[in-house]
């Protein structure tokens, strides 16, 4: 089966689930940065209640989470499946929540949420970014521009988080030569700063995978690899 035929078939079956109003392709395959081994990221946009049992009933092998199992925030659950021999991630997107964050972002308002595998966490406008960059396969979804208000409010929030992260590491960990803790704080602060840089540019962010490169901060690797357990080295950094 060709990729196009696979994608069309998968989108059609997802779109047929109860309460699903739209299906979109996201991730590297939507942005054209994928490789042959890249997974397929599909988002199901639903209105009202979504029952993961309906997704399980499609018969695709893999793991299907309950709604809210991934923290209960804007990134509220999903599935890791194998469909026609391809790795597929399905993300749940509550349209009421998405539309709320769309309105909030237009006013320059957002909140920070923790999310597994994301060192800096995610902004609530992540779901708005997805609307802007994802490829709609079924149904209709808004295609927002990056709000000017958000360019003003988001960067200082991210930079303050970065400063606080580094400040704590400098005071609590560096004097004791705790290299692992310092390295973790450095990585987190670098990604927080990268969020600030891209928000100021009006560029959308949907994950951390290429965030440092896009922000021009890949050079932080040299600092991280240069850390030593002696307190004087950590404090100096």
Short mmCIF file of C-alpha atoms in Angstrom, two decimals:
data_model
loop_
_atom_site.label_atom_id
_atom_site.label_comp_id
_atom_site.label_asym_id
_atom_site.label_seq_id
_atom_site.Cartn_x
_atom_site.Cartn_y
_atom_site.Cartn_z
CA UNK A 1 0.00 0.00 0.00
CA UNK A 2 1.34 3.44 -0.91
CA UNK A 3 1.74 6.10 1.76
CA UNK A 4 -1.05 8.17 0.24
CA UNK A 5 -3.44 5.24 0.20
CA UNK A 6 -2.51 4.31 3.76
CA UNK A 7 -3.03 7.86 5.01
CA UNK A 8 -6.38 8.20 3.26
CA UNK A 9 -7.62 4.90 4.69
CA UNK A 10 -6.44 5.66 8.22
CA UNK A 11 -7.96 9.16 8.17
CA UNK A 12 -11.27 7.80 6.90
CA UNK A 13 -11.53 5.25 9.69
CA UNK A 14 -10.60 7.78 12.36
CA UNK A 15 -13.06 10.32 10.98
CA UNK A 16 -15.79 7.72 11.32
CA UNK A 17 -15.39 7.46 15.09
CA UNK A 18 -18.25 8.90 17.20
CA UNK A 19 -17.89 12.63 18.04
CA UNK A 20 -14.83 13.07 15.77
CA UNK A 21 -15.25 16.18 13.61
CA UNK A 22 -11.84 16.39 11.94
CA UNK A 23 -8.60 14.47 11.45
CA UNK A 24 -5.21 16.10 10.82
CA UNK A 25 -1.70 14.93 9.99
CA UNK A 26 0.97 16.43 12.22
CA UNK A 27 4.61 16.06 13.15
CA UNK A 28 7.47 15.78 10.72
CA UNK A 29 5.28 14.35 7.95
CA UNK A 30 3.07 17.43 7.98
CA UNK A 31 6.10 19.72 8.00
CA UNK A 32 8.02 17.81 5.32
CA UNK A 33 11.00 17.06 7.57
CA UNK A 34 10.35 13.34 7.92
CA UNK A 35 12.51 10.39 6.96
CA UNK A 36 11.41 7.00 5.68
CA UNK A 37 11.38 5.70 9.27
CA UNK A 38 9.33 8.55 10.75
CA UNK A 39 6.10 7.72 12.51
CA UNK A 40 2.75 9.09 11.43
CA UNK A 41 1.15 11.58 13.82
CA UNK A 42 -2.61 11.85 13.47
CA UNK A 43 -4.85 14.07 15.61
CA UNK A 44 -8.55 13.40 16.09
CA UNK A 45 -10.56 16.53 16.86
CA UNK A 46 -13.76 15.71 18.69
CA UNK A 47 -16.70 17.63 20.10
CA UNK A 48 -18.14 16.46 23.40
CA UNK A 49 -17.12 13.11 24.84
CA UNK A 50 -14.58 10.87 23.12
CA UNK A 51 -14.48 7.20 24.10
CA UNK A 52 -11.09 5.52 23.55
CA UNK A 53 -12.95 2.21 23.38
CA UNK A 54 -14.15 3.26 19.94
CA UNK A 55 -10.55 3.66 18.82
CA UNK A 56 -9.63 0.27 20.27
CA UNK A 57 -12.54 -1.24 18.36
CA UNK A 58 -10.82 -0.41 15.07
CA UNK A 59 -8.59 -3.39 15.83
CA UNK A 60 -5.23 -1.72 15.35
CA UNK A 61 -2.63 -3.27 17.69
CA UNK A 62 -0.95 -1.03 20.24
CA UNK A 63 -1.66 0.99 23.37
CA UNK A 64 -4.66 3.30 23.70
CA UNK A 65 -4.79 5.67 26.68
CA UNK A 66 -7.83 7.07 28.41
CA UNK A 67 -8.73 10.72 27.94
CA UNK A 68 -6.65 12.76 30.38
CA UNK A 69 -4.08 10.02 30.94
CA UNK A 70 -1.23 12.19 29.65
CA UNK A 71 -1.68 14.85 32.30
CA UNK A 72 -5.16 16.13 31.61
CA UNK A 73 -4.00 19.37 29.97
CA UNK A 74 -4.15 20.39 26.33
CA UNK A 75 -2.17 17.26 25.43
CA UNK A 76 -4.80 15.04 26.98
CA UNK A 77 -4.12 11.53 25.73
CA UNK A 78 -3.68 9.36 22.70
CA UNK A 79 -2.51 6.06 21.32
CA UNK A 80 0.59 4.36 19.97
CA UNK A 81 -0.48 1.95 17.24
CA UNK A 82 0.68 -0.13 14.31
CA UNK A 83 -1.46 0.39 11.22
CA UNK A 84 -0.69 -1.49 8.01
CA UNK A 85 2.86 -2.02 9.23
CA UNK A 86 3.41 1.65 10.03
CA UNK A 87 3.92 3.28 13.42
CA UNK A 88 1.06 5.67 14.13
CA UNK A 89 0.56 8.07 17.04
CA UNK A 90 -3.01 9.24 17.53
CA UNK A 91 -3.53 12.37 19.65
CA UNK A 92 -6.83 13.35 21.22
CA UNK A 93 -7.87 16.97 20.68
CA UNK A 94 -10.96 18.33 22.40
CA UNK A 95 -12.33 21.02 20.07
CA UNK A 96 -13.85 23.01 22.94
CA UNK A 97 -10.44 23.15 24.65
CA UNK A 98 -8.64 23.93 21.39
CA UNK A 99 -11.00 26.79 20.58
CA UNK A 100 -10.53 28.18 24.09
CA UNK A 101 -6.75 28.18 23.68
CA UNK A 102 -7.12 29.76 20.24
CA UNK A 103 -9.04 32.66 21.79
CA UNK A 104 -6.57 32.92 24.68
CA UNK A 105 -3.56 33.01 22.35
CA UNK A 106 -5.16 35.79 20.31
CA UNK A 107 -5.20 37.83 23.53
CA UNK A 108 -1.61 36.93 24.36
CA UNK A 109 -2.58 34.62 27.20
CA UNK A 110 -1.30 31.11 27.82
CA UNK A 111 -0.25 28.76 30.60
CA UNK A 112 2.58 26.31 31.07
CA UNK A 113 1.98 22.58 31.46
CA UNK A 114 4.29 19.66 32.24
CA UNK A 115 4.35 16.93 29.61
CA UNK A 116 6.21 13.64 29.57
CA UNK A 117 9.42 13.69 27.49
CA UNK A 118 9.37 17.50 27.20
CA UNK A 119 12.13 18.98 29.34
CA UNK A 120 10.73 22.50 29.33
CA UNK A 121 7.09 21.45 29.39
CA UNK A 122 4.68 22.88 26.83
CA UNK A 123 2.69 26.08 26.44
CA UNK A 124 -1.07 25.77 26.16
CA UNK A 125 -0.78 27.41 22.73
CA UNK A 126 0.79 24.19 21.45
CA UNK A 127 -2.64 23.09 20.21
CA UNK A 128 -2.97 26.41 18.36
CA UNK A 129 0.43 25.81 16.76
CA UNK A 130 -0.83 22.44 15.57
CA UNK A 131 -3.77 24.11 13.83
CA UNK A 132 -1.29 26.36 12.04
CA UNK A 133 1.10 23.68 10.80
CA UNK A 134 -0.88 20.43 10.60
CA UNK A 135 -2.44 19.15 7.40
CA UNK A 136 -6.20 18.64 7.63
CA UNK A 137 -7.26 15.31 6.16
CA UNK A 138 -10.94 15.22 7.07
CA UNK A 139 -13.32 17.94 8.21
CA UNK A 140 -12.43 21.61 8.60
CA UNK A 141 -10.23 23.38 11.14
CA UNK A 142 -9.07 27.01 11.56
CA UNK A 143 -5.62 27.99 10.28
CA UNK A 144 -4.43 30.73 12.67
CA UNK A 145 -1.57 33.14 12.20
CA UNK A 146 0.80 33.70 15.09
CA UNK A 147 -0.91 36.38 17.24
CA UNK A 148 1.02 39.61 17.63
CA UNK A 149 -0.09 39.76 21.27
CA UNK A 150 1.55 36.42 21.97
CA UNK A 151 4.85 37.65 20.53
CA UNK A 152 4.85 40.28 23.24
CA UNK A 153 3.74 38.23 26.22
CA UNK A 154 5.33 34.79 25.71
CA UNK A 155 9.07 35.65 25.44
CA UNK A 156 9.42 37.32 28.86
CA UNK A 157 7.55 34.45 30.53
CA UNK A 158 9.88 31.88 29.00
CA UNK A 159 12.99 33.94 29.76
CA UNK A 160 11.97 34.36 33.37
CA UNK A 161 11.50 30.60 33.71
CA UNK A 162 14.97 30.07 32.22
CA UNK A 163 16.53 32.57 34.62
CA UNK A 164 14.85 30.99 37.63
CA UNK A 165 15.90 27.50 36.51
CA UNK A 166 19.54 28.52 36.18
CA UNK A 167 19.45 30.57 39.35
CA UNK A 168 18.27 27.62 41.38
CA UNK A 169 20.90 25.33 39.88
CA UNK A 170 23.61 27.89 40.58
CA UNK A 171 22.55 28.23 44.22
CA UNK A 172 21.47 24.71 45.12
CA UNK A 173 23.48 22.34 42.94
CA UNK A 174 26.58 23.94 41.47
CA UNK A 175 28.31 24.66 44.83
CA UNK A 176 28.04 20.95 45.65
CA UNK A 177 29.35 19.70 42.30
CA UNK A 178 26.06 18.02 41.37
CA UNK A 179 26.80 17.77 37.68
CA UNK A 180 23.71 15.80 36.72
CA UNK A 181 21.37 18.31 38.33
CA UNK A 182 23.24 21.24 36.81
CA UNK A 183 23.20 19.60 33.37
CA UNK A 184 19.46 19.00 33.66
CA UNK A 185 18.82 22.59 34.62
CA UNK A 186 21.04 23.83 31.81
CA UNK A 187 19.15 21.74 29.24
CA UNK A 188 15.80 22.88 30.60
CA UNK A 189 16.80 26.55 30.62
CA UNK A 190 18.18 26.29 27.08
CA UNK A 191 14.86 24.94 25.82
CA UNK A 192 12.92 27.56 27.75
CA UNK A 193 15.08 30.24 26.13
CA UNK A 194 14.50 28.67 22.73
CA UNK A 195 10.75 28.96 23.29
CA UNK A 196 11.28 32.65 24.02
CA UNK A 197 13.33 33.16 20.85
CA UNK A 198 10.80 31.50 18.56
CA UNK A 199 7.82 33.18 20.21
CA UNK A 200 9.45 36.56 19.62
CA UNK A 201 9.91 35.65 15.97
CA UNK A 202 6.29 34.59 15.65
CA UNK A 203 7.25 31.00 14.83
CA UNK A 204 5.10 28.12 16.03
CA UNK A 205 6.52 25.31 18.17
CA UNK A 206 4.86 21.88 18.43
CA UNK A 207 7.64 19.90 20.18
CA UNK A 208 11.23 20.14 21.42
CA UNK A 209 12.93 17.91 18.84
CA UNK A 210 14.53 20.68 16.74
CA UNK A 211 13.88 23.56 19.10
CA UNK A 212 17.51 24.38 19.93
CA UNK A 213 18.56 24.27 16.28
CA UNK A 214 15.73 26.55 15.21
CA UNK A 215 16.60 29.05 17.95
CA UNK A 216 20.33 28.98 17.14
CA UNK A 217 21.19 27.57 20.56
CA UNK A 218 22.76 24.25 19.64
CA UNK A 219 26.05 25.63 20.94
CA UNK A 220 24.87 24.91 24.47
CA UNK A 221 26.12 21.36 23.87
CA UNK A 222 29.68 22.57 24.36
CA UNK A 223 28.78 23.99 27.76
CA UNK A 224 26.97 20.84 28.84
CA UNK A 225 29.78 18.51 27.81
CA UNK A 226 32.30 20.77 29.57
CA UNK A 227 30.70 20.45 33.01
CA UNK A 228 32.90 19.00 35.73
CA UNK A 229 32.08 17.85 39.28
CA UNK A 230 34.37 20.43 40.89
CA UNK A 231 32.16 23.21 42.27
CA UNK A 232 34.30 25.95 40.75
CA UNK A 233 33.59 24.64 37.25
CA UNK A 234 29.83 24.40 37.79
CA UNK A 235 29.58 27.78 39.43
CA UNK A 236 31.57 29.37 36.63
CA UNK A 237 29.23 27.97 34.04
#
